[in-house]
Coordinates of C-alpha atoms in Angstrom, one line a residue:
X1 CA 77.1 89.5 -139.2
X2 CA 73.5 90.5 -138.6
X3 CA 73.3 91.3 -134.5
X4 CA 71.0 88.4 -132.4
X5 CA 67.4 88.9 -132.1
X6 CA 65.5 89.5 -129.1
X7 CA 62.1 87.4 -129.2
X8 CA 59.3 87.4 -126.3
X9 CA 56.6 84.5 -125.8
X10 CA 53.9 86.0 -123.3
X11 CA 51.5 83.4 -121.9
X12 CA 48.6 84.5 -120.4
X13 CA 48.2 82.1 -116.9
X14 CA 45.2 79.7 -116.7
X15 CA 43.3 82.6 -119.1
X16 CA 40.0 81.4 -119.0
X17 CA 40.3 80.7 -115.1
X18 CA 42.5 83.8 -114.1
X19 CA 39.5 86.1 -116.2
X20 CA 37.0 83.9 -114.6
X21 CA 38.4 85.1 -111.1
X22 CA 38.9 88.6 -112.0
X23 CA 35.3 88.9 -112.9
X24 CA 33.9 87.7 -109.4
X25 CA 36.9 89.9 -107.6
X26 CA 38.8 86.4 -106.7
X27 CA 42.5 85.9 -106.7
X28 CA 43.3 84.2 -110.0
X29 CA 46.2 83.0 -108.2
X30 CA 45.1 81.7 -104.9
X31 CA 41.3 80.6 -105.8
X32 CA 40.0 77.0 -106.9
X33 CA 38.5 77.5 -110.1
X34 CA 37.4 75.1 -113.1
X35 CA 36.7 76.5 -116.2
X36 CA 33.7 73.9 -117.1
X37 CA 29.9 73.4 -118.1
X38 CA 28.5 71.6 -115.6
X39 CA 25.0 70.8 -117.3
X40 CA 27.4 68.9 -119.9
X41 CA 27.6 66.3 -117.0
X42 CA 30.8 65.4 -115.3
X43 CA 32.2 64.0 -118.4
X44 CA 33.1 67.5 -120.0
X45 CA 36.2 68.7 -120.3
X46 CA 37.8 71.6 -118.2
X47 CA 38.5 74.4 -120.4
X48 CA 40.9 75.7 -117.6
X49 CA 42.1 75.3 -114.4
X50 CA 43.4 77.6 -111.8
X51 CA 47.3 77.3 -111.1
X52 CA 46.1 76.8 -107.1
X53 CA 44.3 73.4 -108.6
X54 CA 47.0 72.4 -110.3
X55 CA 49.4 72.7 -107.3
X56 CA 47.4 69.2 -106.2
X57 CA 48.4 67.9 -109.9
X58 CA 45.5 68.2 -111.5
X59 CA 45.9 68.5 -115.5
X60 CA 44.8 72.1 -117.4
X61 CA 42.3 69.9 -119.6
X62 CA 40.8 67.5 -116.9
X63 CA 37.7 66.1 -117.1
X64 CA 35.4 67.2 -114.1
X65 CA 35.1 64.1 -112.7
X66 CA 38.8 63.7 -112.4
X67 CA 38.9 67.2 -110.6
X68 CA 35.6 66.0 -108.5
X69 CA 38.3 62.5 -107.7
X70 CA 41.3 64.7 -106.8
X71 CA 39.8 67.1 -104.3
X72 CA 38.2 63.9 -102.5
X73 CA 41.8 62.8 -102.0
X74 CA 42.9 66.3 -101.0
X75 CA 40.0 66.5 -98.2
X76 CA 41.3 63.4 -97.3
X77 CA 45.0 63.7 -97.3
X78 CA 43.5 67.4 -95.1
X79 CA 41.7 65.0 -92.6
X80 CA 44.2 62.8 -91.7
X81 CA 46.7 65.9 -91.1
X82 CA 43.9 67.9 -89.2
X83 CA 44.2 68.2 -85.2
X84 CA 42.1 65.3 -84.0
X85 CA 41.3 63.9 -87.9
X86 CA 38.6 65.6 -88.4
X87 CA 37.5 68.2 -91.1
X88 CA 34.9 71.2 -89.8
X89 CA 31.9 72.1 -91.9
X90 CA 33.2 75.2 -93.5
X91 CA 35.1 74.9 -96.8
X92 CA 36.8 77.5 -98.8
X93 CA 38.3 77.7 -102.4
X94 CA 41.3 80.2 -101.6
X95 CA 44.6 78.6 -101.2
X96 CA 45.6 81.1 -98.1
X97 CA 42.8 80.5 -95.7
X98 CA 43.3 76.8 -96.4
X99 CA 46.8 77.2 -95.3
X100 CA 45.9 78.7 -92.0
X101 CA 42.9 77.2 -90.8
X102 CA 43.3 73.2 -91.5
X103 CA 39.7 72.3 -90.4
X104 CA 38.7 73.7 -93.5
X105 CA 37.3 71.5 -95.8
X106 CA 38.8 72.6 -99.7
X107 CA 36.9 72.8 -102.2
X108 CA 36.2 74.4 -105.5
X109 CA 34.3 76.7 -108.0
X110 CA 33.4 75.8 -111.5
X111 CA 32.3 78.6 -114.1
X112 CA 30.5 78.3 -117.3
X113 CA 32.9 79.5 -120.2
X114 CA 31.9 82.6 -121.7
X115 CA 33.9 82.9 -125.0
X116 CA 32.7 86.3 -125.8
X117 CA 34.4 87.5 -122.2
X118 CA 37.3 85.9 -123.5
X119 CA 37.8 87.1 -126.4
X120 CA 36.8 90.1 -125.1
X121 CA 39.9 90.3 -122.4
X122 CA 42.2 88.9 -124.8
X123 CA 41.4 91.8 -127.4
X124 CA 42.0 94.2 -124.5
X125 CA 45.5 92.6 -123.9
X126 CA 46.3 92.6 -127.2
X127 CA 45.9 96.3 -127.5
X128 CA 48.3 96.4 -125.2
X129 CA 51.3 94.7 -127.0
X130 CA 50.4 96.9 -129.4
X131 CA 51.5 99.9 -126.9
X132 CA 55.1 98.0 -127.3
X133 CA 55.2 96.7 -130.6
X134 CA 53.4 97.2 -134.1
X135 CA 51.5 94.7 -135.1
X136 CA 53.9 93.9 -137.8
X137 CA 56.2 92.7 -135.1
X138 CA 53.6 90.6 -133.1
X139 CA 52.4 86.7 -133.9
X140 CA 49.3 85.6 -132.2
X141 CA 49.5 82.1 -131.7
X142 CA 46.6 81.6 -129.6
X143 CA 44.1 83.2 -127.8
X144 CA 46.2 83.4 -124.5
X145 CA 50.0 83.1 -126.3
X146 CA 51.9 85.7 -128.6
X147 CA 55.3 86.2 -130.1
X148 CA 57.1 89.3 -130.2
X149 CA 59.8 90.4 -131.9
X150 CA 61.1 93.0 -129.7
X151 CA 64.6 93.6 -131.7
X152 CA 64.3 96.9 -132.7
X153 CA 62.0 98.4 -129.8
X154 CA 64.9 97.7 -126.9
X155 CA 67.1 101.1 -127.6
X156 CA 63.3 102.7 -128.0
X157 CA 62.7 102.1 -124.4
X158 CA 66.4 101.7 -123.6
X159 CA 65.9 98.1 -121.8
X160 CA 66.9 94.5 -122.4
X161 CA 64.6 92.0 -123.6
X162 CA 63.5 90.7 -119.7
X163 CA 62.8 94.2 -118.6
X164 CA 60.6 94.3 -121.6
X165 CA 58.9 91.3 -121.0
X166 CA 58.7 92.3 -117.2
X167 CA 57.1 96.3 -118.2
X168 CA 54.5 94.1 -120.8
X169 CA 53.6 92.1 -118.1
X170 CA 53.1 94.2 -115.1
X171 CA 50.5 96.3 -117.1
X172 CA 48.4 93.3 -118.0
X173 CA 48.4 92.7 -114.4
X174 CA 47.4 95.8 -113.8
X175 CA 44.9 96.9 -116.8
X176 CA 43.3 93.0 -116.6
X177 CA 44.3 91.4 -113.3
X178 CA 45.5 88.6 -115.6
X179 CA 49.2 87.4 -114.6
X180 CA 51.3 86.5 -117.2
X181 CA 54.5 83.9 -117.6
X182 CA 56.8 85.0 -120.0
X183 CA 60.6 83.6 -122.1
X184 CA 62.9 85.9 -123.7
X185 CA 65.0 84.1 -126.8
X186 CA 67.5 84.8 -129.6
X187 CA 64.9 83.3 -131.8
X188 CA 61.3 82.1 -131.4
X189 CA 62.0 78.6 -130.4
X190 CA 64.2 80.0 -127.7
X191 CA 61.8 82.2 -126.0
X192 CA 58.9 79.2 -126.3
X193 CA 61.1 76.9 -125.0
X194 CA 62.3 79.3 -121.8
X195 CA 58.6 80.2 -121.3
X196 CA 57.0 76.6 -121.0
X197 CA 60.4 74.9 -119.9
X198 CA 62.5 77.0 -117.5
X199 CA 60.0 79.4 -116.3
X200 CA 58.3 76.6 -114.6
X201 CA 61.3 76.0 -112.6
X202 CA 62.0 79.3 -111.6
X203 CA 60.5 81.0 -108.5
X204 CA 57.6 83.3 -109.0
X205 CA 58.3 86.8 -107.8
X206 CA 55.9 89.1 -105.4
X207 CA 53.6 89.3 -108.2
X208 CA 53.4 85.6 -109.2
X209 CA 55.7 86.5 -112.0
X210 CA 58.1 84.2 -114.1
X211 CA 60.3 85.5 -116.8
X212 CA 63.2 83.1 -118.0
X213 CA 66.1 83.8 -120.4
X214 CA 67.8 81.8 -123.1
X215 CA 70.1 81.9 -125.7
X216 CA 71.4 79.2 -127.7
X217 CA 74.2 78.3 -125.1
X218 CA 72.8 78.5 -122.2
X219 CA 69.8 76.6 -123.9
X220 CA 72.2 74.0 -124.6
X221 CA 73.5 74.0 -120.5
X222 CA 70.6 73.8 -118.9
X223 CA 67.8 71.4 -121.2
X224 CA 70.3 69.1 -123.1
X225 CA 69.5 66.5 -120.4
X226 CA 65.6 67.4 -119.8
X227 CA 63.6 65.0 -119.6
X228 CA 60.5 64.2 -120.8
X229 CA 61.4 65.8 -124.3
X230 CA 57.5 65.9 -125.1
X231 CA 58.0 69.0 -123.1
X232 CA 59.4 70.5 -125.6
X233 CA 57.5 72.8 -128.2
X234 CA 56.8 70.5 -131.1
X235 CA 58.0 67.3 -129.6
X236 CA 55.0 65.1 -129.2
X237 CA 54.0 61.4 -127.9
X238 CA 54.4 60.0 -131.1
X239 CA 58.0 61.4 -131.6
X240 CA 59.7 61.1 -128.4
X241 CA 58.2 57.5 -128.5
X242 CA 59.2 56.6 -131.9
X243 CA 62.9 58.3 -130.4
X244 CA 63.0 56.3 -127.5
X245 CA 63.2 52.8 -129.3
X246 CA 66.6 54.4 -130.9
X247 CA 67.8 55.2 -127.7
X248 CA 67.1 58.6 -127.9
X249 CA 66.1 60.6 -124.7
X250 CA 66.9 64.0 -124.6
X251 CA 67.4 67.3 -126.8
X252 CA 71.4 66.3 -126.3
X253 CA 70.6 62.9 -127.7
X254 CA 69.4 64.6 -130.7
X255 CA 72.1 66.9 -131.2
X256 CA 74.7 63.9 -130.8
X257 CA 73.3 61.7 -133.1
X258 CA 72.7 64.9 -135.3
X259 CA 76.8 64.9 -135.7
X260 CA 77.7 61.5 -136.2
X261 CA 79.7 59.7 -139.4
X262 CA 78.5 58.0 -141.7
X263 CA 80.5 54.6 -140.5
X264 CA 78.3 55.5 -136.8
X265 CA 74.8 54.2 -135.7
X266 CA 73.7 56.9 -135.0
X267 CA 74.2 59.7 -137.5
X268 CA 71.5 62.3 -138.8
X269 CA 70.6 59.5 -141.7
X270 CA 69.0 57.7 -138.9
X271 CA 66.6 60.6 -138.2
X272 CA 66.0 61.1 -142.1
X273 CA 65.1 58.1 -142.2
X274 CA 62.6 57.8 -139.7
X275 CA 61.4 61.0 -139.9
X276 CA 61.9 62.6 -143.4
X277 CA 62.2 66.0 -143.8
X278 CA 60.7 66.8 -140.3
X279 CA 64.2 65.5 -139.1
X280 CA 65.8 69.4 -140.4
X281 CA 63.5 71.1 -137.8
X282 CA 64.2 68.1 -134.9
X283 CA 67.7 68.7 -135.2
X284 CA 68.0 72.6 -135.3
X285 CA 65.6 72.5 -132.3
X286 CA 67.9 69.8 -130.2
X287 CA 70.5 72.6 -130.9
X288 CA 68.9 76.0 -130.4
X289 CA 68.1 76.6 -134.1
X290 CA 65.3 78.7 -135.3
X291 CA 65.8 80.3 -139.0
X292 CA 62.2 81.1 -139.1
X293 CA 61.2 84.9 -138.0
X294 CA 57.6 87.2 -137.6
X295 CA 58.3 88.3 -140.9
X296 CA 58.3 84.9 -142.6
X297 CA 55.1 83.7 -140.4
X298 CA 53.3 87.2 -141.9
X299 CA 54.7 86.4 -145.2
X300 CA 53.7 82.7 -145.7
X301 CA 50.5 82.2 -147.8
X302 CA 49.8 78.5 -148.2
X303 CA 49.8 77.3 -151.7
X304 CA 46.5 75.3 -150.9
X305 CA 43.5 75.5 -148.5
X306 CA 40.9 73.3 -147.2
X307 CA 37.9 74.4 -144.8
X308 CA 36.3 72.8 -142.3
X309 CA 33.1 72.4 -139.5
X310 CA 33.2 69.9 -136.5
X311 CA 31.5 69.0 -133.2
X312 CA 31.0 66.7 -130.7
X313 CA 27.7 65.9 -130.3
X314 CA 25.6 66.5 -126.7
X315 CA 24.9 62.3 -126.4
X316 CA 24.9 59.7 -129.3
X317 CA 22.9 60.2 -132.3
X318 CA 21.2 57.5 -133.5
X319 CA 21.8 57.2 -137.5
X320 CA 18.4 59.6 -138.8
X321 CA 19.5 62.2 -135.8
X322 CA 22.9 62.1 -137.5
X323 CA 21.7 62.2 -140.9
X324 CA 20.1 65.4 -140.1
X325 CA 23.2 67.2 -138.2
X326 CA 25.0 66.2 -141.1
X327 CA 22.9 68.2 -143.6
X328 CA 22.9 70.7 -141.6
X329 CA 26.6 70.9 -141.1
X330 CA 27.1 70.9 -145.1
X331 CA 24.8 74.1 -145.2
X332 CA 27.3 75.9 -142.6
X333 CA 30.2 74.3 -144.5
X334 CA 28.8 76.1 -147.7
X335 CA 27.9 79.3 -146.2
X336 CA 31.3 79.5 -144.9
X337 CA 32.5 79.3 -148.4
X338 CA 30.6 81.9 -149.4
X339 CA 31.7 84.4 -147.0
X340 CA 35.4 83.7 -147.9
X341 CA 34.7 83.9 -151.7
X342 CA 35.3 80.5 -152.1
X343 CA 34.9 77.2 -154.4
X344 CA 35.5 73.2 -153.8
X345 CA 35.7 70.6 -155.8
X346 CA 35.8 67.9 -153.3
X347 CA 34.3 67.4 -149.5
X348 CA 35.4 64.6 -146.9
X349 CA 33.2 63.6 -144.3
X350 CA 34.5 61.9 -140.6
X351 CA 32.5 60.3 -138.2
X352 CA 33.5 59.1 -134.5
X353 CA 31.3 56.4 -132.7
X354 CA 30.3 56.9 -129.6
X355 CA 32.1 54.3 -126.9
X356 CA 30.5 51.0 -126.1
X357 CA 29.6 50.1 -122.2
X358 CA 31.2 46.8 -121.7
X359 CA 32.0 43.8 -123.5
X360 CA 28.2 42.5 -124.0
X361 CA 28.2 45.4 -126.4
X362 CA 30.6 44.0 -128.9
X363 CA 27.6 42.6 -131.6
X364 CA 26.3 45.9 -131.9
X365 CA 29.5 47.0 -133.5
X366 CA 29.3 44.1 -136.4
X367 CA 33.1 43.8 -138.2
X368 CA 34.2 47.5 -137.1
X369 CA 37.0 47.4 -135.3
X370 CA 37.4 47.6 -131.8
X371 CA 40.0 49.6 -129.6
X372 CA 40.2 51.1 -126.0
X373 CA 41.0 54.3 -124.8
X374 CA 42.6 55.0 -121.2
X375 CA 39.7 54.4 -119.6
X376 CA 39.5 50.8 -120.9
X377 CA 35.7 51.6 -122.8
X378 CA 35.7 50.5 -125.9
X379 CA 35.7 52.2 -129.1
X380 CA 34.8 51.5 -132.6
X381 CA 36.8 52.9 -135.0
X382 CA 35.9 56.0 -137.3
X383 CA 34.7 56.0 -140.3
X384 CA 36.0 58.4 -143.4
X385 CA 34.9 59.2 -146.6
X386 CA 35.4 61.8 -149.8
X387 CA 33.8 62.6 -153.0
X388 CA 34.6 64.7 -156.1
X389 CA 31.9 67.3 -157.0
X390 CA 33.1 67.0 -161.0
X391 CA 33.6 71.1 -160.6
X392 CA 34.3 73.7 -158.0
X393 CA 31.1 75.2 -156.4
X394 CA 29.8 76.8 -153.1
X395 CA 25.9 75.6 -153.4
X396 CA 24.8 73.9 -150.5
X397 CA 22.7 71.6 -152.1
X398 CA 25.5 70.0 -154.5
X399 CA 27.8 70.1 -151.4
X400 CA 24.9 68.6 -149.1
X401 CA 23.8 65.8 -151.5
X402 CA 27.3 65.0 -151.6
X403 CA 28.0 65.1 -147.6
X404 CA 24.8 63.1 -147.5
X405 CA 25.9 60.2 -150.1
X406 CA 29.2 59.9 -148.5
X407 CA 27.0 59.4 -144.9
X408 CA 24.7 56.9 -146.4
X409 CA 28.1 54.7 -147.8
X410 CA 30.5 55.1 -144.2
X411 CA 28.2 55.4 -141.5
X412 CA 27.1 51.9 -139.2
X413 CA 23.4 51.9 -138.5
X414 CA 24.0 50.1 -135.3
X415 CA 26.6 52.3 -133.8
X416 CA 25.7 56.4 -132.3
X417 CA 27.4 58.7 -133.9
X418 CA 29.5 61.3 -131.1
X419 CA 31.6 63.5 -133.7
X420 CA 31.1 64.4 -137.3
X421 CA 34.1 66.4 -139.8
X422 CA 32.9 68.0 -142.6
X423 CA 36.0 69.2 -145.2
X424 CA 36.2 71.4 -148.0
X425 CA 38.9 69.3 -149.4
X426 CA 40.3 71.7 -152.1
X427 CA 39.4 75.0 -152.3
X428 CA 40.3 78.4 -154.8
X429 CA 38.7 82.0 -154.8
X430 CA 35.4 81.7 -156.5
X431 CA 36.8 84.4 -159.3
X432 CA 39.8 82.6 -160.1
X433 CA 39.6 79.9 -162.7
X434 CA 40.3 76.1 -162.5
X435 CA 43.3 75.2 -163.0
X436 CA 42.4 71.5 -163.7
X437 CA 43.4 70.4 -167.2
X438 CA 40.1 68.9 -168.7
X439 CA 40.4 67.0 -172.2
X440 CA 37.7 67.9 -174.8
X441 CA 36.6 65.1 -177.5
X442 CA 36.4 67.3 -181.0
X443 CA 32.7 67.8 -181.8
X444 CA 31.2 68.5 -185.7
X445 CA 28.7 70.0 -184.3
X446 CA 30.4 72.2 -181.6
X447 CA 32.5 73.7 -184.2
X448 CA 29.0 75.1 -186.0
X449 CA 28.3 76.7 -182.8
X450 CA 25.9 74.2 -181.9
X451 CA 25.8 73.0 -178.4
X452 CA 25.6 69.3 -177.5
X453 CA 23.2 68.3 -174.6
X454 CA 26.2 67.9 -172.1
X455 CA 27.1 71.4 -172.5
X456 CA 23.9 72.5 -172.3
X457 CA 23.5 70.9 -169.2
X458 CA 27.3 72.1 -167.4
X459 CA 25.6 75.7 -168.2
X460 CA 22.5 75.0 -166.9
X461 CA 24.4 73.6 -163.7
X462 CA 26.3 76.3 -163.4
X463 CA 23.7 78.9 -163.4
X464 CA 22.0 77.1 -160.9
X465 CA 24.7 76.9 -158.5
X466 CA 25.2 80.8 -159.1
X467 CA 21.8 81.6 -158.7
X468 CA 22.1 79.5 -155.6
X469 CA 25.3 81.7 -154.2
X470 CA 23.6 84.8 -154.4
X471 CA 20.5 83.5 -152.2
X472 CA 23.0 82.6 -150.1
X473 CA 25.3 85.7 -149.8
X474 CA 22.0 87.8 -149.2
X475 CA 21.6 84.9 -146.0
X476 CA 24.8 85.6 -145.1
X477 CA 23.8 89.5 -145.2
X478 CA 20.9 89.0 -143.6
X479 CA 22.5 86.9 -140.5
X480 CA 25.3 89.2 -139.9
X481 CA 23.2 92.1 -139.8
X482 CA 20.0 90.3 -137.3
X483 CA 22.3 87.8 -135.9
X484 CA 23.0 83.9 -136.7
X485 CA 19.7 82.6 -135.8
X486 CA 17.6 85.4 -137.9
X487 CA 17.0 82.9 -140.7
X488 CA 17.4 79.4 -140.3
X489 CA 15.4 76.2 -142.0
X490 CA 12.8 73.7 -141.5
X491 CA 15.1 70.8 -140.7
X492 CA 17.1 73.3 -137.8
X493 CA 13.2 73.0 -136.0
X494 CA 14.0 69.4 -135.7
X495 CA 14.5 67.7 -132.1
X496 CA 18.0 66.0 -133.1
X497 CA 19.2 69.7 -135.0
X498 CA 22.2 71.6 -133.7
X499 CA 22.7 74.8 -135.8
X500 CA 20.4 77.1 -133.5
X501 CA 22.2 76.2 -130.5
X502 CA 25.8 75.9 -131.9
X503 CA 25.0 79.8 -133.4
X504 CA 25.0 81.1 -129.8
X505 CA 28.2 79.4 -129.0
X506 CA 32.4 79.9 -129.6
X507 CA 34.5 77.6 -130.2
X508 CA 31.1 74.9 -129.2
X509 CA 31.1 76.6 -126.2
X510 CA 28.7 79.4 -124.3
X511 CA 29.5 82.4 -125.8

């Protein structure tokens, strides 16, 4: 029998926030920090928060108005527990002096993200794994969160797995200034779970530190009765709700259910049924089951693709502002094509309405359909819409007429548009023929070598869309060597256009 693997899951704490922190000389551990754009108004979302903020509860994607709300009710609770109820003038954003000194008033810092920083720091942590591990051996996941499979470096540096974890760790800490949460597991699953899960309920060391260990038993002591199970990696809303009308709670529900006969209620027909073959990964999960390795991750090469371009737009666009972000988008949609070397043959185009304010608003939507998010605004509902090319191609201007049609049939001229999709439905490498069977009526005239007008016309097309490429690769040359904005178009001059901005931004975001 093959000896048990040793994984790591390294999570970098609040990343944006902590490197935020470290680059003014703060305390990524005891300082207030939002990770947020201010001059987005106080609707925009908190790309991170610092672990001292969310000591009061505040959630790692808040709004900024909700973290605004919470440290009103903070001063307050501070007020009321002050000597003689009342807060001084002086405020501080460090968790330590607030603890001493009670007539401070709390209060916080907000940063402007700065992507390129980020990516910056996390390439400069990465290098470091990479002192513990080949790359072979290492899974990003995200820009804050890897995987390691550490089997075969623990007689290297003659440790277990948490003393690994522990050295890894320490010297982001002290090459960054960046502390780190970490799970060791028998598989990947394991050392997710222990990371997000246990670690959280373990006490930090001196350093802030929390490693936490699991293999499948102890996995199966200690979180067969956690609750929520959305806490769980893979285990969202949708899930544990569509589990809780069954009577399902818990990983140990799962696993129970899992093993019933058929003659029981619940047996693991009931989760086949509800949840098709997804139900094989729920119930290897509920029991500490993770066949998958690095390997296979690095291995897997998806037997289709799609590619796509999104944003949420600065305010509403009325439909013309729209119209135009959309062509614009289907440009960067096709120039990303280009750079991979690749070809579609079908696009898809989503739009998201901006909310309504109040219930007078309700004509203005016509016959959409109405919902409400959590906030109780209402929302229309979004609008979709696809459309075949008739061949594979990377030309903007056959992939922009098309985005452009599909706009013209979906969108609502009385709503603002907040969000717009744009898919590459089907893709293949520009070199590599269709494999689309197409059926050929016989021709006389064909068969003299004389070409009918629709084949003339399928060649003409085709040379057009080449010809097209190439004037589009040498933009592509000409933007990576000058920058994104070197060359742009008339309709990215236009007041309601995007692409200038969004090419000095990550992720939608300041770079």
């Amino acid at each position: 029998m093959s000896r048990l693997r040793t994984y790591l899951a390294i999570d970098l704490k609040s990343f944006y926030a902590s490197a935020e922190c470290v680059q003014m000389g703060l305390d990524p551990l005891t300082t207030n920090l939002v990770v947020a754009d201010a001059s987005r108004t106080s609707k925009t979302i908190c790309l991170a928060v610092s672990p001292s903020l969310k000591a009061h509860g505040i959630a790692g994607r808040a709004r900024l108005f909700e973290v605004e709300q919470a440290m009103k009710l903070v001063n307050e609770q501070r007020r009321l527990k002050a000597p003689g109820r009342k807060l001084g003038p002086e405020s501080s954003v460090n968790s330590i002096e607030l603890a001493q000194d009670p007539h401070l008033r709390e209060s916080f810092v907000i940063a402007k993200p700065r992507m390129s920083h980020y990516v910056q720091t996390s390439a400069k942590i990465y290098s470091i794994y990479l002192q513990y591990a080949s790359a072979e051996d290492i899974h990003v996941y995200s820009i804050d969160e890897v995987f390691i499979d550490a089997t075969k470096y623990l007689r290297y540096f003659q440790c277990t797995g948490h003393e690994l974890a522990r050295r890894i760790v320490a010297d982001i800490a002290r090459q960054t200034g960046i502390t780190a949460t970490a799970g060791v597991g028998t598989n990947m699953y394991l050392a997710k779970v222990a990371m997000d899960i246990v670690a959280k309920h373990i006490p930090a060391d001196k350093d802030g530190v929390r490693i936490a260990e699991l293999d499948e038993a102890s996995y199966r002591h200690l979180l067969w009765n956690h609750k929520p199970l959305t806490d769980f990696w893979r285990v969202g809303k949708g899930i544990a709700k569509r589990l809780a009308h069954l009577g399902i709670y818990t990983m140990g529900d799962i696993a129970r259910c899992s093993i019933g006969g058929s003659d029981d209620y619940y047996n693991e027909d009931l989760l086949y049924r509800m949840f098709g073959v997804n139900a094989e990964l729920l119930i290897d999960h509920a029991w500490g089951w993770e066949p998958c390795t690095i390997a296979d991750i690095k291995a897997y090469h998806p037997s289709a693709s799609s590619l796509s371009t999104g944003q949420v737009l600065p305010r509403g666009y009325d439909y013309n502002e729209a119209r135009t972000v959309v062509a614009e988008m289907a440009d960067e949609l096709a120039l990303s094509l280009v750079a991979k070397g690749w070809q579609t043959n079908q696009v898809h185009l989503g739009i998201g309405y901006e909310r309504l304010h109040g219930d007078e608003a309700v004509s203005g939507a016509g016959a959409r359909a109405l919902s409400r998010d959590r906030y109780g605004r209402l929302k229309p509902k979004s609008a979709r819409g696809s459309m075949k090319l008739g061949r594979f191609t990377a030309a903007s201007s056959a992939i922009r007429e098309a985005m452009l049609s599909i706009f013209r049939d979906i969108a609502d001229p009385n709503l603002q548009v907040r969000r717009l999709q744009l898919v590459a439905v089907t893709t293949k490498p520009a070199h590599e023929p269709s494999t689309q069977i197409e059926y050929e009526q016989p021709d006389l005239f064909a068969a003299q070598g004389v070409d009918d007008e629709e084949t003339v016309q399928q060649r003409q097309t085709q040379e057009q869309d080449q010809a097209e490429v190439r004037v589009q690769q040498a933009l592509l040359n000409v933007k990576q060597r000058f920058g994104a904005n070197a060359v742009f178009k008339g309709i990215d001059l236009d007041e309601s256009a995007r692409t200038r901005e969004r090419n000095t931004q990550i992720g939608g975001h300041s770079a």
